[in-house]
Coordinates of C-alpha atoms and ligand atoms in Angstrom, one line a residue:
M1 CA -0.9 -3.4 26.6
K2 CA -0.7 -5.4 29.9
K3 CA -3.5 -4.9 32.4
I4 CA -3.1 -3.9 36.0
F5 CA -5.7 -3.6 38.7
I6 CA -5.1 -1.4 41.8
T7 CA -7.6 -2.5 44.4
R8 CA -7.9 0.8 46.4
K9 CA -6.7 4.4 46.6
I10 CA -2.9 4.7 46.9
P11 CA -0.6 7.8 46.5
Q12 CA -0.9 9.2 43.0
K13 CA 2.9 8.9 42.0
A14 CA 2.6 5.1 41.9
V15 CA -0.6 5.3 39.9
D16 CA 1.1 7.6 37.4
F17 CA 4.1 5.3 37.1
L18 CA 1.9 2.3 36.3
S19 CA -0.4 4.3 34.0
E20 CA 2.6 5.3 31.9
R21 CA 3.4 1.7 31.3
F22 CA 0.3 -0.3 31.5
D23 CA -3.5 -0.2 31.0
V24 CA -4.5 0.5 34.6
E25 CA -7.9 -0.2 36.2
Y26 CA -8.1 1.7 39.5
N27 CA -10.6 1.6 42.3
D28 CA -9.8 5.0 43.5
S29 CA -12.8 5.1 45.9
D30 CA -10.8 4.1 49.0
I31 CA -13.6 1.6 49.7
M32 CA -12.7 -2.0 50.2
L33 CA -14.1 -4.2 47.5
P34 CA -16.3 -7.1 48.5
K35 CA -14.9 -10.5 47.6
E36 CA -17.1 -11.1 44.6
E37 CA -16.1 -7.9 43.0
L38 CA -12.4 -8.4 43.7
I39 CA -12.7 -11.8 42.0
G40 CA -14.5 -10.2 39.0
R41 CA -11.8 -7.5 38.7
V42 CA -8.6 -9.6 39.0
K43 CA -9.8 -12.1 36.3
D44 CA -8.3 -10.5 33.1
K45 CA -5.3 -8.8 34.8
D46 CA -1.5 -9.4 34.3
G47 CA -0.7 -7.9 37.7
V48 CA -2.6 -6.7 40.8
L49 CA -1.5 -4.0 43.4
C50 CA -3.4 -5.0 46.6
L51 CA -3.7 -3.6 50.0
L52 CA -3.5 -5.2 53.4
T53 CA -7.3 -4.9 53.7
D54 CA -7.8 -7.2 50.7
N55 CA -8.2 -10.8 51.6
I56 CA -6.3 -12.4 48.8
D57 CA -7.4 -16.0 49.5
S58 CA -7.3 -19.1 47.3
D59 CA -10.5 -18.1 45.5
V60 CA -9.1 -14.8 44.4
I61 CA -5.9 -16.4 43.4
S62 CA -7.7 -19.0 41.4
A63 CA -9.7 -16.4 39.6
A64 CA -6.6 -14.5 38.8
S65 CA -4.5 -17.5 37.7
G66 CA -3.8 -18.2 34.1
K67 CA -2.9 -14.6 33.2
C68 CA -1.8 -12.9 36.4
R69 CA 1.9 -13.0 37.2
I70 CA 2.0 -10.9 40.4
F71 CA 0.2 -9.7 43.5
A72 CA 2.2 -6.7 44.7
N73 CA 1.1 -6.0 48.3
Y74 CA 1.2 -2.5 49.4
A75 CA 2.6 -3.5 53.0
V76 CA 5.5 -5.2 54.5
G77 CA 3.2 -7.7 56.2
Y78 CA 1.6 -10.2 53.8
N79 CA -0.6 -12.2 56.1
N80 CA -3.6 -11.1 54.0
I81 CA -2.4 -13.2 51.1
D82 CA -2.5 -16.9 50.7
V83 CA 1.1 -17.2 49.5
K84 CA 1.0 -21.0 49.2
A85 CA -2.0 -20.8 46.8
A86 CA -0.2 -18.1 44.8
S87 CA 3.0 -20.2 44.6
S88 CA 1.0 -23.2 43.5
K89 CA -0.3 -21.1 40.6
G90 CA 3.1 -19.6 39.7
I91 CA 2.1 -16.2 40.9
I92 CA 4.7 -14.0 42.4
V93 CA 3.9 -12.2 45.7
T94 CA 5.9 -9.1 46.7
N95 CA 5.9 -6.7 49.7
T96 CA 7.4 -3.4 50.7
P97 CA 10.0 -4.0 53.4
G98 CA 12.7 -1.5 54.4
V99 CA 11.2 1.9 53.6
L100 CA 8.7 1.8 56.4
D101 CA 11.1 0.9 59.2
D102 CA 11.6 4.3 60.5
A103 CA 8.0 5.4 60.2
T104 CA 6.7 2.3 62.0
A105 CA 9.3 2.3 64.7
D106 CA 8.7 6.0 65.3
L107 CA 5.0 5.4 65.7
A108 CA 5.7 2.7 68.2
W109 CA 7.7 5.3 70.1
A110 CA 4.8 7.8 69.8
L111 CA 2.6 5.1 71.4
L112 CA 5.1 4.4 74.1
F113 CA 5.5 8.1 75.1
A114 CA 1.7 8.7 74.8
G115 CA 1.0 5.6 76.9
A116 CA 3.7 6.2 79.6
R117 CA 3.0 9.9 80.0
R118 CA -0.8 9.8 79.5
V119 CA -0.6 12.3 76.6
V120 CA -3.9 11.5 75.0
E121 CA -5.9 11.4 78.3
A122 CA -4.2 14.7 79.4
D123 CA -5.0 16.4 76.1
R124 CA -8.7 15.4 76.5
Y125 CA -8.6 16.9 80.0
V126 CA -7.4 20.3 78.7
R127 CA -9.9 20.3 75.8
D128 CA -12.7 19.5 78.3
G129 CA -11.8 22.7 80.1
K130 CA -10.8 20.9 83.3
F131 CA -7.2 22.4 83.6
D132 CA -7.8 24.7 86.6
S133 CA -4.4 24.5 88.3
W134 CA -1.1 22.9 88.4
K135 CA -1.3 19.9 90.7
A136 CA 1.6 17.8 92.2
T137 CA -0.2 14.6 91.5
L138 CA -1.9 15.4 88.2
F139 CA -1.5 12.7 85.4
L140 CA 1.4 10.9 86.9
G141 CA 3.0 8.6 84.4
M142 CA 5.9 6.2 84.1
D143 CA 9.5 6.9 83.7
I144 CA 11.1 5.9 80.3
S145 CA 14.7 6.7 80.6
G146 CA 16.8 4.1 82.3
K147 CA 14.0 1.5 82.2
T148 CA 14.0 -1.9 80.6
M149 CA 12.8 -2.1 77.0
G150 CA 11.7 -5.5 75.9
V151 CA 11.6 -5.9 72.1
V152 CA 9.8 -8.9 70.6
G153 CA 11.3 -9.7 67.1
S154 CA 14.7 -8.8 65.8
G155 CA 13.8 -7.9 62.2
R156 CA 14.2 -4.6 60.6
I157 CA 11.5 -2.7 62.5
G158 CA 12.4 -4.3 65.8
T159 CA 16.1 -3.3 65.4
N160 CA 15.2 0.2 64.3
F161 CA 13.0 0.6 67.3
A162 CA 15.5 -0.7 69.7
K163 CA 18.3 1.6 68.3
K164 CA 16.2 4.5 69.4
A165 CA 15.8 3.1 72.9
K166 CA 19.6 3.5 73.3
A167 CA 19.2 7.3 73.1
F168 CA 17.1 7.0 76.3
G169 CA 19.6 5.0 78.2
M170 CA 17.3 2.1 78.3
D171 CA 18.4 -1.4 79.2
I172 CA 17.5 -3.3 76.0
I173 CA 16.4 -7.0 76.0
Y174 CA 14.9 -8.8 73.1
T175 CA 13.5 -12.2 72.2
S176 CA 13.3 -13.9 68.9
R177 CA 13.6 -17.4 67.6
H178 CA 17.3 -16.9 66.7
R179 CA 19.8 -14.5 68.2
S180 CA 20.5 -11.7 65.8
E181 CA 24.1 -10.4 65.5
R182 CA 22.9 -7.4 63.7
F183 CA 20.4 -6.5 66.5
E184 CA 23.0 -6.9 69.2
E185 CA 25.7 -4.9 67.4
E186 CA 23.3 -2.1 66.5
T187 CA 21.4 -1.8 69.8
G188 CA 23.6 -3.4 72.4
G189 CA 20.5 -5.5 73.3
R190 CA 20.7 -8.8 75.1
H191 CA 18.8 -11.9 73.9
V192 CA 16.5 -13.5 76.5
S193 CA 13.8 -16.1 76.7
K194 CA 10.2 -15.1 76.0
E195 CA 9.4 -15.6 79.7
E196 CA 12.3 -13.4 80.9
L197 CA 11.3 -10.6 78.5
F198 CA 7.8 -10.5 79.8
R199 CA 8.8 -10.7 83.4
E200 CA 11.6 -8.1 83.3
S201 CA 10.5 -5.4 80.9
D202 CA 9.0 -2.1 81.8
F203 CA 7.8 -1.7 78.2
V204 CA 7.1 -4.5 75.7
S205 CA 7.0 -3.6 72.0
L206 CA 5.9 -6.2 69.4
H207 CA 7.7 -6.4 66.0
I208 CA 6.9 -9.8 64.7
P209 CA 4.9 -10.8 61.6
L210 CA 1.5 -12.5 61.9
T211 CA 1.9 -16.2 61.1
E212 CA 0.2 -19.4 62.3
G213 CA 2.9 -19.5 65.0
T214 CA 2.5 -15.9 66.3
M215 CA -1.3 -15.9 66.6
H216 CA -2.1 -14.8 70.2
Y217 CA 1.7 -14.6 71.0
V218 CA 0.6 -12.4 73.9
S219 CA -2.2 -14.1 75.7
E220 CA -3.3 -14.3 79.4
R221 CA -0.2 -16.3 80.3
E222 CA 2.2 -13.6 79.0
L223 CA 0.1 -10.8 80.4
D224 CA 0.2 -12.4 83.9
M225 CA 4.1 -12.4 83.7
M226 CA 4.2 -8.7 83.1
K227 CA 4.8 -6.1 85.8
N228 CA 1.8 -4.1 87.0
S229 CA 3.7 -1.0 86.0
S230 CA 4.3 -2.1 82.5
V231 CA 3.1 -0.8 79.1
L232 CA 2.5 -3.0 76.0
I233 CA 2.9 -1.6 72.5
N234 CA 1.6 -3.2 69.4
T235 CA 2.3 -1.8 65.9
A236 CA 2.7 -5.3 64.3
R237 CA -0.6 -7.1 63.7
G238 CA -3.6 -7.2 65.9
P239 CA -4.0 -11.1 66.2
V240 CA -0.6 -11.3 67.7
V241 CA -2.3 -10.2 70.9
D242 CA -5.4 -11.9 72.4
E243 CA -7.4 -8.7 72.6
K244 CA -10.0 -10.1 75.1
A245 CA -7.2 -11.1 77.5
L246 CA -5.6 -7.7 77.1
V247 CA -8.8 -6.0 78.0
K248 CA -9.0 -8.1 81.3
A249 CA -5.4 -7.3 82.1
L250 CA -5.9 -3.6 81.6
Q251 CA -9.2 -3.6 83.6
S252 CA -7.7 -5.6 86.6
G253 CA -4.5 -3.5 86.7
Q254 CA -2.4 -6.5 85.8
I255 CA -0.6 -4.2 83.3
W256 CA -0.5 -0.4 83.6
G257 CA -1.3 0.6 80.0
A258 CA -1.2 -0.2 76.3
G259 CA -0.6 1.6 73.0
L260 CA -2.3 -0.1 70.1
D261 CA -2.1 0.7 66.4
V262 CA -3.5 -2.6 65.3
F263 CA -6.5 -4.8 66.4
E264 CA -7.5 -8.4 66.3
N265 CA -10.5 -7.8 64.1
E266 CA -9.9 -4.5 62.4
P267 CA -11.7 -2.2 62.0
Q268 CA -13.7 -3.8 64.9
I269 CA -12.3 -3.2 68.3
E270 CA -13.1 -4.8 71.6
K271 CA -15.7 -2.3 72.8
E272 CA -14.5 -2.0 76.4
L273 CA -11.4 -0.3 75.0
Y274 CA -13.3 2.7 73.8
S275 CA -13.9 3.8 77.4
M276 CA -10.6 2.9 78.9
D277 CA -8.2 5.7 79.8
N278 CA -5.1 3.6 80.0
V279 CA -5.0 2.7 76.3
V280 CA -4.0 4.8 73.3
L281 CA -5.9 3.7 70.2
L282 CA -4.7 4.4 66.6
P283 CA -6.2 3.3 63.3
H284 CA -3.3 1.3 61.9
I285 CA -1.2 4.2 60.8
G286 CA 2.3 2.7 61.5
S287 CA 3.7 3.5 58.1
A288 CA 1.5 6.6 57.4
T289 CA 4.0 9.3 56.6
V290 CA 3.8 11.2 53.2
G291 CA 7.2 10.0 52.2
T292 CA 6.9 6.5 53.3
R293 CA 3.4 5.8 51.8
E294 CA 4.6 7.3 48.5
E295 CA 7.7 5.1 48.5
M296 CA 5.7 2.0 49.4
G297 CA 3.6 2.7 46.3
M298 CA 6.6 3.1 44.1
I299 CA 8.1 -0.2 45.4
A300 CA 5.0 -2.0 44.6
A301 CA 4.7 -0.4 41.2
R302 CA 8.3 -1.1 40.4
N303 CA 7.8 -4.8 41.5
I304 CA 4.9 -5.0 38.9
A305 CA 6.9 -3.4 36.2
D306 CA 9.9 -5.6 36.8
V307 CA 7.9 -8.9 36.9
L308 CA 5.9 -8.0 33.8
G309 CA 9.1 -6.9 32.1
G310 CA 10.6 -10.3 32.8
K311 CA 13.0 -9.2 35.5
A312 CA 13.3 -10.3 39.2
P313 CA 11.5 -7.8 41.5
E314 CA 13.3 -5.9 44.3
N315 CA 11.6 -8.1 46.8
C316 CA 9.7 -11.3 46.6
V317 CA 8.2 -13.3 49.4
N318 CA 7.9 -16.6 47.4
P319 CA 11.3 -16.5 45.4
Q320 CA 10.9 -20.2 44.4
V321 CA 8.3 -19.1 41.8
L322 CA 11.0 -17.0 40.1
G323 CA 12.8 -20.2 39.3
Ligands
GLV1 C1 1.6 -2.2 57.5 O1 0.9 -2.6 58.4 C2 2.5 -3.0 56.7 O2 2.5 -4.2 56.9 O3 3.1 -2.4 55.8
GLV2 C1 10.3 -5.8 58.8 O1 10.7 -5.9 57.7 C2 10.5 -6.7 59.9 O2 10.3 -7.9 59.7 O3 10.8 -6.2 61.0

């Protein structure tokens, strides 16, 4: 029987699916394995289901190579995997696109609403027993309807997010390396330069993958272009934003607020952020709905079953390996 390793706890349905077909070794502890242990455990496996917290670097890939045919990442982003190294060893890498578009875009909206209307700060105020009277100037926030929504990235999640902005009568602008007909058809959004987007938007929401080219995509330069009344939303990957520069921009009032689901050095966070009221901080839960997380597991599991059964998987990030 072929051997599979699941690196951390995932929804049970996917574990059951794999257990019916393969000899499954499962780290169900929900604790991230140290590199040495990961290396030890992938050695004799035909396939590995890994999570975005696993750093699948060239050492892990070398340890797996020979027998292993697939690393099925339980995420749409695959910046945690050295895909080049995997390809050079003939190992297929898959991800879980599509199923998490609604969940992730919806969470970006939750951050946008919470940031613009100071929902979390106001909740704390009530819990602290401070609500003693209605006040005309209590917790004034920012208007959303009719404002300019700047979307960075025109992929599935960015498009899904922007479609929802239409319902709020927002003026949608977007920036991406190439114009996207689909984005424009579905959202009515207008393609603009990066500079124009940062200067004109009331809200900026990031929907680009982390690559060498998008590291610190938002740095001091971009933050300086933003309006003092603007809010930045990040549900993509932390290193896309220079977190130290963001802290400065929030402290100085250069931008009005931020909603962050991801951080530059997760789970570490720039410590100033903990005490700032104009940020909403979430523990990387963009795709965390019951249905979405289960479906992500099933996609990863089916990808493994397909590859080990000699079929092309539903999605593959290094299709050249399939031959
Ligand atoms: C989550 O962050 C994902 O990439 O799926
Ligand atoms: C997700 O699949 C994206 O790239 O937006």
